[in-house]
């Protein structure tokens, strides 16, 4: 069952200014749980699909991108994965962003990120193909209209 907690788009300081600290805290806790879940799945040889099922694409992507960004000087991430991560906006927060960075070894995380990106691409291509297929009712109308 996927988490129902929305990903909060601002840092703690902005949340405080907006009077939305409760929303930020709830999202922050979920980000931390997601990072821990990624570490557990890696340790137990779990799959990308499982973490996406639990936390959803947006949160998993947010946590993975944050993890790479938090390891700025770490050369063990592929350039394509580093570029991918740097292309995601993570609200700057020196006190809290490190808390929802996965702790697994960088080289293993790099492979996990590659698997995640491949999974997302395959899944989105499958969804696009499904959209191109007419629904059964549409097929029937097309067949009847074409007579």
Coordinates of N, CA, C and O in Angstrom, one line a residue:
X1 N 0.8 -1.2 0.0 CA 0.0 0.0 0.0 C 0.9 1.2 0.0 O 1.8 1.4 0.8
X2 N 0.6 2.1 -0.9 CA 1.4 3.3 -1.1 C 1.1 4.4 0.0 O 0.0 4.6 0.3
X3 N 2.1 5.1 0.4 CA 2.0 6.1 1.4 C 1.1 7.2 0.8 O 1.1 7.6 -0.3
X4 N 0.3 7.8 1.7 CA -0.7 8.8 1.3 C -0.2 10.2 1.7 O -0.8 11.2 1.5
X5 N 1.0 10.3 2.3 CA 1.6 11.6 2.7 C 2.2 12.3 1.5 O 3.1 11.8 0.8
X6 N 1.7 13.5 1.2 CA 2.2 14.2 0.1 C 3.6 14.7 0.3 O 4.0 15.0 1.5
X7 N 4.4 14.8 -0.8 CA 5.7 15.3 -0.7 C 5.7 16.8 -0.5 O 5.1 17.5 -1.3
X8 N 6.2 17.3 0.6 CA 6.1 18.8 0.9 C 7.2 19.5 0.1 O 8.4 19.1 0.1
X9 N 6.9 20.5 -0.7 CA 7.9 21.1 -1.6 C 8.8 22.2 -1.1 O 9.6 22.7 -1.8
X10 N 8.8 22.5 0.2 CA 9.6 23.6 0.8 C 10.5 23.0 1.9 O 10.2 21.9 2.5
X11 N 11.4 23.8 2.4 CA 12.3 23.4 3.5 C 11.6 23.8 4.8 O 10.5 24.5 4.8
X12 N 12.2 23.5 5.9 CA 11.6 23.7 7.2 C 11.4 25.2 7.5 O 10.4 25.6 8.0
X13 N 12.4 26.0 7.1 CA 12.3 27.5 7.4 C 11.1 28.1 6.6 O 10.3 28.8 7.2
X14 N 10.9 27.7 5.4 CA 9.8 28.2 4.6 C 8.5 27.7 5.2 O 7.5 28.4 5.2
X15 N 8.5 26.4 5.6 CA 7.2 25.8 6.2 C 6.8 26.6 7.4 O 5.7 26.9 7.6
X16 N 7.8 27.0 8.2 CA 7.5 27.7 9.4 C 6.9 29.1 9.1 O 5.9 29.5 9.6
X17 N 7.5 29.8 8.1 CA 7.1 31.1 7.6 C 5.6 31.0 7.1 O 4.8 31.9 7.2
X18 N 5.3 29.9 6.4 CA 4.0 29.7 5.8 C 3.0 29.1 6.8 O 1.8 28.9 6.4
X19 N 3.4 28.8 8.0 CA 2.5 28.2 9.0 C 2.2 26.7 8.7 O 1.1 26.3 9.0
X20 N 3.1 26.0 8.0 CA 2.8 24.7 7.5 C 3.8 23.7 8.1 O 4.1 22.7 7.4
X21 N 4.3 23.9 9.2 CA 5.3 23.1 9.8 C 4.9 21.7 10.0 O 5.6 20.7 9.9
X22 N 3.6 21.5 10.3 CA 3.0 20.1 10.5 C 3.1 19.3 9.2 O 3.5 18.1 9.2
X23 N 2.8 20.0 8.1 CA 2.9 19.3 6.8 C 4.3 19.0 6.5 O 4.6 17.9 5.9
X24 N 5.2 19.9 6.7 CA 6.6 19.6 6.5 C 7.1 18.5 7.3 O 7.8 17.6 6.8
X25 N 6.8 18.4 8.6 CA 7.2 17.4 9.5 C 6.7 16.0 9.0 O 7.5 15.0 9.1
X26 N 5.5 15.9 8.6 CA 4.9 14.7 8.2 C 5.6 14.2 6.9 O 6.0 13.0 6.8
X27 N 5.9 15.1 6.0 CA 6.6 14.7 4.8 C 8.1 14.4 5.1 O 8.6 13.4 4.5
X28 N 8.7 15.1 6.0 CA 10.1 14.8 6.4 C 10.2 13.4 7.0 O 11.1 12.7 6.7
X29 N 9.3 13.1 7.9 CA 9.3 11.7 8.5 C 9.2 10.7 7.4 O 9.8 9.6 7.4
X30 N 8.3 10.9 6.4 CA 8.1 9.9 5.3 C 9.4 9.9 4.5 O 9.7 8.8 4.0
X31 N 10.0 11.0 4.2 CA 11.3 11.0 3.5 C 12.3 10.1 4.2 O 13.0 9.4 3.6
X32 N 12.4 10.3 5.5 CA 13.4 9.5 6.3 C 13.1 8.0 6.3 O 14.0 7.2 6.1
X33 N 11.8 7.7 6.4 CA 11.4 6.3 6.3 C 11.7 5.7 4.9 O 12.1 4.6 4.8
X34 N 11.5 6.5 3.9 CA 11.8 6.1 2.5 C 13.3 5.8 2.4 O 13.7 4.8 1.8
X35 N 14.1 6.7 2.9 CA 15.6 6.5 2.8 C 16.0 5.2 3.6 O 16.8 4.4 3.1
X36 N 15.4 5.0 4.7 CA 15.7 3.8 5.5 C 15.2 2.5 4.7 O 15.8 1.5 4.7
X37 N 14.0 2.7 4.1 CA 13.5 1.6 3.3 C 14.4 1.2 2.1 O 14.5 0.0 1.8
X38 N 14.9 2.2 1.5 CA 15.9 1.9 0.4 C 17.1 1.2 0.9 O 17.5 0.2 0.3
X39 N 17.6 1.6 2.1 CA 18.8 0.9 2.6 C 18.4 -0.6 3.0 O 19.2 -1.5 2.7
X40 N 17.2 -0.8 3.5 CA 16.8 -2.2 3.9 C 16.7 -3.0 2.6 O 17.1 -4.1 2.5
X41 N 16.0 -2.4 1.6 CA 15.8 -3.2 0.4 C 17.1 -3.5 -0.3 O 17.3 -4.6 -0.8
X42 N 18.1 -2.6 -0.3 CA 19.4 -2.9 -0.8 C 20.1 -4.0 0.0 O 20.6 -4.9 -0.6
X43 N 20.0 -3.9 1.3 CA 20.7 -4.9 2.1 C 20.0 -6.3 1.9 O 20.7 -7.3 1.9
X44 N 18.7 -6.3 1.7 CA 18.0 -7.6 1.6 C 17.8 -8.0 0.1 O 17.0 -8.9 -0.2
X45 N 18.5 -7.3 -0.8 CA 18.4 -7.6 -2.2 C 17.0 -7.4 -2.7 O 16.5 -8.3 -3.5
X46 N 16.3 -6.4 -2.2 CA 14.9 -6.2 -2.7 C 14.9 -5.5 -4.0 O 16.0 -5.2 -4.6
X47 N 13.7 -5.1 -4.5 CA 13.6 -4.6 -5.8 C 13.1 -3.1 -5.8 O 12.5 -2.7 -4.8
X48 N 13.4 -2.4 -6.8 CA 13.0 -1.0 -7.0 C 11.5 -1.0 -6.9 O 10.9 -0.1 -6.3
X49 N 10.8 -1.9 -7.5 CA 9.3 -2.0 -7.6 C 8.8 -1.9 -6.2 O 7.7 -1.2 -6.0
X50 N 9.4 -2.6 -5.2 CA 8.8 -2.6 -3.9 C 8.9 -1.3 -3.2 O 7.9 -0.8 -2.6
X51 N 10.0 -0.5 -3.3 CA 10.1 0.8 -2.7 C 9.1 1.8 -3.4 O 8.5 2.6 -2.7
X52 N 9.0 1.7 -4.7 CA 8.0 2.5 -5.4 C 6.6 2.2 -5.0 O 5.8 3.1 -4.8
X53 N 6.3 0.9 -4.8 CA 5.0 0.5 -4.3 C 4.7 1.1 -2.9 O 3.6 1.5 -2.6
X54 N 5.7 1.2 -2.1 CA 5.5 1.7 -0.7 C 5.4 3.2 -0.6 O 4.6 3.7 0.1
X55 N 6.3 3.9 -1.4 CA 6.4 5.3 -1.2 C 6.0 6.2 -2.4 O 6.0 7.4 -2.4
X56 N 5.9 5.5 -3.6 CA 5.5 6.3 -4.8 C 6.7 6.8 -5.5 O 7.8 7.0 -4.9
X57 N 6.6 7.1 -6.8 CA 7.7 7.6 -7.6 C 8.3 8.9 -7.1 O 9.5 9.0 -7.0
X58 N 7.4 9.8 -6.8 CA 7.9 11.2 -6.5 C 8.8 11.2 -5.3 O 9.9 11.8 -5.3
X59 N 8.4 10.5 -4.2 CA 9.2 10.4 -3.0 C 10.5 9.7 -3.2 O 11.5 10.1 -2.7
X60 N 10.4 8.5 -3.8 CA 11.6 7.7 -4.0 C 12.6 8.5 -4.9 O 13.8 8.6 -4.5
X61 N 12.1 9.2 -5.9 CA 13.0 10.0 -6.7 C 13.6 11.2 -5.9 O 14.8 11.5 -6.0
X62 N 12.8 11.8 -5.1 CA 13.2 12.9 -4.3 C 14.3 12.4 -3.3 O 15.4 13.1 -3.2
X63 N 14.1 11.3 -2.7 CA 15.1 10.8 -1.7 C 16.4 10.4 -2.4 O 17.5 10.7 -1.9
X64 N 16.3 9.7 -3.6 CA 17.5 9.3 -4.3 C 18.3 10.5 -4.8 O 19.5 10.5 -4.6
X65 N 17.6 11.5 -5.3 CA 18.3 12.7 -5.8 C 18.9 13.4 -4.7 O 20.1 13.9 -4.8
X66 N 18.2 13.5 -3.5 CA 18.8 14.1 -2.4 C 20.0 13.4 -1.9 O 21.0 14.0 -1.5
X67 N 20.0 12.1 -1.9 CA 21.1 11.3 -1.5 C 22.4 11.6 -2.3 O 23.5 11.8 -1.7
X68 N 22.2 11.6 -3.6 CA 23.4 12.0 -4.5 C 23.8 13.4 -4.2 O 25.0 13.7 -4.2
X69 N 22.9 14.3 -4.1 CA 23.3 15.7 -3.9 C 24.0 15.9 -2.6 O 24.9 16.7 -2.5
X70 N 23.6 15.1 -1.6 CA 24.3 15.2 -0.3 C 25.7 14.7 -0.3 O 26.5 15.0 0.5
X71 N 26.0 13.9 -1.3 CA 27.4 13.3 -1.5 C 28.1 14.0 -2.6 O 28.6 13.3 -3.5
X72 N 28.1 15.3 -2.5 CA 28.7 16.1 -3.6 C 30.1 15.6 -4.1 O 30.3 15.6 -5.3
X73 N 31.0 15.3 -3.3 CA 32.3 15.0 -3.7 C 32.6 13.5 -4.0 O 33.7 13.1 -4.3
X74 N 31.5 12.7 -3.9 CA 31.7 11.3 -4.1 C 31.7 10.9 -5.6 O 30.7 11.1 -6.3
X75 N 32.8 10.5 -6.0 CA 33.0 10.1 -7.4 C 32.5 8.8 -7.8 O 32.7 8.3 -9.0
X76 N 31.8 8.1 -6.9 CA 31.4 6.7 -7.2 C 30.0 6.6 -7.9 O 29.6 5.5 -8.3
X77 N 29.4 7.8 -8.2 CA 28.2 7.8 -8.9 C 28.5 8.0 -10.4 O 29.3 8.9 -10.7
X78 N 27.8 7.3 -11.3 CA 28.0 7.5 -12.7 C 27.6 9.0 -13.0 O 26.7 9.6 -12.4
X79 N 28.3 9.6 -14.0 CA 28.0 11.0 -14.3 C 26.5 11.1 -14.8 O 25.9 12.2 -14.4
X80 N 26.0 10.2 -15.4 CA 24.6 10.3 -15.9 C 23.6 10.3 -14.6 O 22.6 11.0 -14.6
X81 N 24.0 9.5 -13.6 CA 23.1 9.5 -12.4 C 23.3 10.8 -11.6 O 22.4 11.3 -11.0
X82 N 24.5 11.3 -11.6 CA 24.8 12.6 -10.9 C 24.0 13.7 -11.6 O 23.4 14.5 -11.0
X83 N 24.1 13.7 -12.9 CA 23.4 14.7 -13.7 C 21.9 14.6 -13.5 O 21.2 15.6 -13.3
X84 N 21.4 13.4 -13.5 CA 19.9 13.1 -13.2 C 19.6 13.7 -11.8 O 18.6 14.4 -11.7
X85 N 20.4 13.4 -10.8 CA 20.1 13.9 -9.4 C 20.2 15.4 -9.3 O 19.3 16.0 -8.7
X86 N 21.2 16.0 -10.0 CA 21.3 17.4 -9.9 C 20.2 18.2 -10.7 O 20.0 19.3 -10.5
X87 N 19.5 17.5 -11.5 CA 18.4 18.0 -12.3 C 17.2 18.1 -11.4 O 16.2 18.7 -11.9
X88 N 17.2 17.6 -10.2 CA 16.0 17.7 -9.3 C 16.2 18.8 -8.3 O 17.3 18.9 -7.7
X89 N 15.2 19.5 -8.1 CA 15.2 20.6 -7.1 C 15.0 20.0 -5.7 O 13.9 19.4 -5.5
X90 N 15.9 20.1 -4.8 CA 15.8 19.7 -3.4 C 15.9 21.0 -2.6 O 16.9 21.6 -2.7
X91 N 14.9 21.4 -1.9 CA 15.0 22.7 -1.2 C 16.2 22.6 -0.2 O 16.4 21.7 0.5
X92 N 17.0 23.7 -0.3 CA 18.2 23.7 0.6 C 17.8 23.7 2.1 O 17.0 24.5 2.5
X93 N 18.5 22.8 2.8 CA 18.2 22.7 4.2 C 19.4 22.0 4.9 O 19.4 20.7 5.0
X94 N 20.4 22.7 5.3 CA 21.6 22.1 5.8 C 21.4 21.2 7.0 O 22.1 20.3 7.3
X95 N 20.3 21.5 7.8 CA 20.1 20.7 9.0 C 19.3 19.5 8.8 O 19.5 18.5 9.6
X96 N 18.5 19.4 7.7 CA 17.6 18.3 7.6 C 17.8 17.3 6.4 O 17.5 16.2 6.5
X97 N 18.4 17.9 5.3 CA 18.5 17.0 4.1 C 19.4 15.8 4.3 O 19.1 14.8 3.7
X98 N 20.4 15.9 5.1 CA 21.2 14.8 5.4 C 20.5 13.6 6.1 O 20.9 12.5 6.0
X99 N 19.4 14.0 6.7 CA 18.6 13.0 7.5 C 17.8 12.0 6.6 O 17.5 10.9 7.0
X100 N 17.5 12.5 5.4 CA 16.8 11.6 4.5 C 17.6 11.2 3.2 O 17.1 11.1 2.1
X101 N 18.9 11.0 3.5 CA 19.8 10.5 2.5 C 20.0 9.0 2.8 O 20.3 8.7 4.0
X102 N 19.9 8.2 1.8 CA 20.1 6.7 2.1 C 21.6 6.6 2.5 O 22.5 7.3 2.1
X103 N 21.9 5.5 3.3 CA 23.2 5.4 3.9 C 24.0 4.2 3.3 O 25.1 4.0 3.6
X104 N 23.4 3.5 2.3 CA 24.1 2.4 1.6 C 25.4 2.9 0.9 O 25.5 4.1 0.6
X105 N 26.2 2.0 0.6 CA 27.5 2.3 -0.1 C 27.1 3.0 -1.5 O 26.2 2.6 -2.2
X106 N 27.9 4.0 -1.8 CA 27.6 4.8 -3.0 C 27.6 4.0 -4.3 O 26.7 4.2 -5.1
X107 N 28.5 3.0 -4.4 CA 28.5 2.2 -5.7 C 27.3 1.4 -5.8 O 26.7 1.2 -6.9
X108 N 26.8 0.9 -4.7 CA 25.6 0.0 -4.7 C 24.4 0.9 -4.9 O 23.5 0.6 -5.7
X109 N 24.4 2.1 -4.3 CA 23.3 3.0 -4.5 C 23.2 3.5 -6.0 O 22.2 3.6 -6.6
X110 N 24.4 3.7 -6.6 CA 24.5 4.1 -8.0 C 23.8 3.0 -8.9 O 23.0 3.4 -9.7
X111 N 24.0 1.7 -8.6 CA 23.3 0.7 -9.3 C 21.8 0.7 -9.1 O 21.0 0.5 -10.0
X112 N 21.4 1.0 -7.8 CA 20.0 1.0 -7.5 C 19.3 2.2 -8.2 O 18.2 2.1 -8.7
X113 N 20.0 3.3 -8.3 CA 19.5 4.5 -9.0 C 19.3 4.2 -10.5 O 18.3 4.5 -11.1
X114 N 20.3 3.5 -11.1 CA 20.2 3.1 -12.5 C 19.0 2.2 -12.7 O 18.3 2.3 -13.7
X115 N 18.8 1.2 -11.8 CA 17.7 0.3 -11.8 C 16.4 1.1 -11.7 O 15.4 0.8 -12.4
X116 N 16.3 2.1 -10.8 CA 15.1 2.9 -10.6 C 14.8 3.7 -11.9 O 13.7 3.7 -12.4
X117 N 15.8 4.3 -12.5 CA 15.6 5.1 -13.7 C 15.1 4.2 -14.8 O 14.2 4.6 -15.6
X118 N 15.7 3.0 -15.0 CA 15.3 2.0 -16.0 C 13.8 1.6 -15.7 O 13.0 1.5 -16.7
X119 N 13.5 1.3 -14.5 CA 12.1 0.9 -14.1 C 11.1 2.0 -14.5 O 10.1 1.7 -15.1
X120 N 11.5 3.3 -14.2 CA 10.6 4.4 -14.5 C 10.4 4.5 -16.0 O 9.3 4.7 -16.5
X121 N 11.5 4.4 -16.8 CA 11.4 4.5 -18.2 C 10.5 3.4 -18.8 O 9.6 3.6 -19.6
X122 N 10.8 2.1 -18.3 CA 10.0 1.0 -18.8 C 8.5 1.1 -18.5 O 7.6 0.9 -19.3
X123 N 8.3 1.6 -17.2 CA 6.9 1.7 -16.8 C 6.2 2.8 -17.5 O 5.0 2.6 -17.9
X124 N 6.8 3.9 -17.8 CA 6.2 5.0 -18.5 C 5.9 4.6 -20.0 O 4.9 5.0 -20.6
X125 N 6.9 3.9 -20.6 CA 6.6 3.4 -21.9 C 5.5 2.4 -22.0 O 4.7 2.5 -22.9
X126 N 5.3 1.6 -21.0 CA 4.2 0.7 -21.0 C 2.9 1.5 -20.8 O 1.9 1.1 -21.5
X127 N 2.9 2.5 -20.0 CA 1.7 3.3 -19.8 C 1.3 4.0 -21.1 O 0.2 4.1 -21.5
X128 N 2.4 4.5 -21.8 CA 2.1 5.2 -23.1 C 1.5 4.2 -24.1 O 0.6 4.6 -24.8
X129 N 2.0 3.0 -24.2 CA 1.4 2.0 -25.1 C 0.0 1.7 -24.7 O -0.9 1.6 -25.6
X130 N -0.3 1.7 -23.4 CA -1.7 1.4 -23.0 C -2.6 2.5 -23.4 O -3.7 2.3 -23.8
X131 N -2.1 3.8 -23.4 CA -2.9 4.9 -23.7 C -3.2 4.9 -25.2 O -4.3 5.4 -25.7
X132 N -2.3 4.3 -26.0 CA -2.5 4.3 -27.5 C -3.5 3.3 -27.9 O -4.1 3.3 -29.0
X133 N -3.7 2.2 -27.1 CA -4.7 1.2 -27.4 C -6.1 1.7 -27.1 O -6.4 2.2 -26.0
X134 N -7.0 1.5 -28.1 CA -8.4 2.0 -27.8 C -9.0 1.1 -26.8 O -8.7 -0.1 -26.7
X135 N -9.9 1.6 -26.0 CA -10.7 0.9 -25.0 C -11.6 0.0 -25.8 O -12.0 0.3 -26.9
X136 N -12.1 -1.1 -25.1 CA -13.0 -2.1 -25.8 C -14.2 -1.3 -26.5 O -14.6 -1.6 -27.6
X137 N -14.8 -0.4 -25.8 CA -16.0 0.4 -26.3 C -15.5 1.2 -27.6 O -16.3 1.2 -28.5
X138 N -14.3 1.8 -27.5 CA -13.8 2.5 -28.6 C -13.6 1.6 -29.8 O -13.9 2.0 -31.0
X139 N -13.1 0.4 -29.6 CA -12.8 -0.5 -30.7 C -14.1 -0.9 -31.4 O -14.2 -0.9 -32.6
X140 N -15.1 -1.1 -30.6 CA -16.4 -1.5 -31.1 C -17.0 -0.3 -32.0 O -17.5 -0.6 -33.1
X141 N -16.9 0.9 -31.5 CA -17.4 2.0 -32.2 C -16.6 2.2 -33.5 O -17.1 2.5 -34.6
X142 N -15.3 2.0 -33.4 CA -14.4 2.1 -34.6 C -14.8 1.1 -35.7 O -14.9 1.4 -36.9
X143 N -15.0 -0.2 -35.2 CA -15.4 -1.2 -36.1 C -16.8 -0.9 -36.8 O -17.0 -1.1 -38.0
X144 N -17.7 -0.5 -36.0 CA -19.1 -0.2 -36.5 C -19.0 1.0 -37.4 O -19.7 1.1 -38.4
X145 N -18.2 2.0 -37.1 CA -18.1 3.2 -37.9 C -17.4 3.0 -39.2 O -17.6 3.7 -40.2
X146 N -16.6 2.0 -39.2 CA -15.8 1.7 -40.4 C -16.5 0.9 -41.4 O -16.0 0.6 -42.5
X147 N -17.7 0.4 -41.1 CA -18.4 -0.5 -42.1 C -19.0 0.3 -43.2 O -19.5 1.3 -43.3

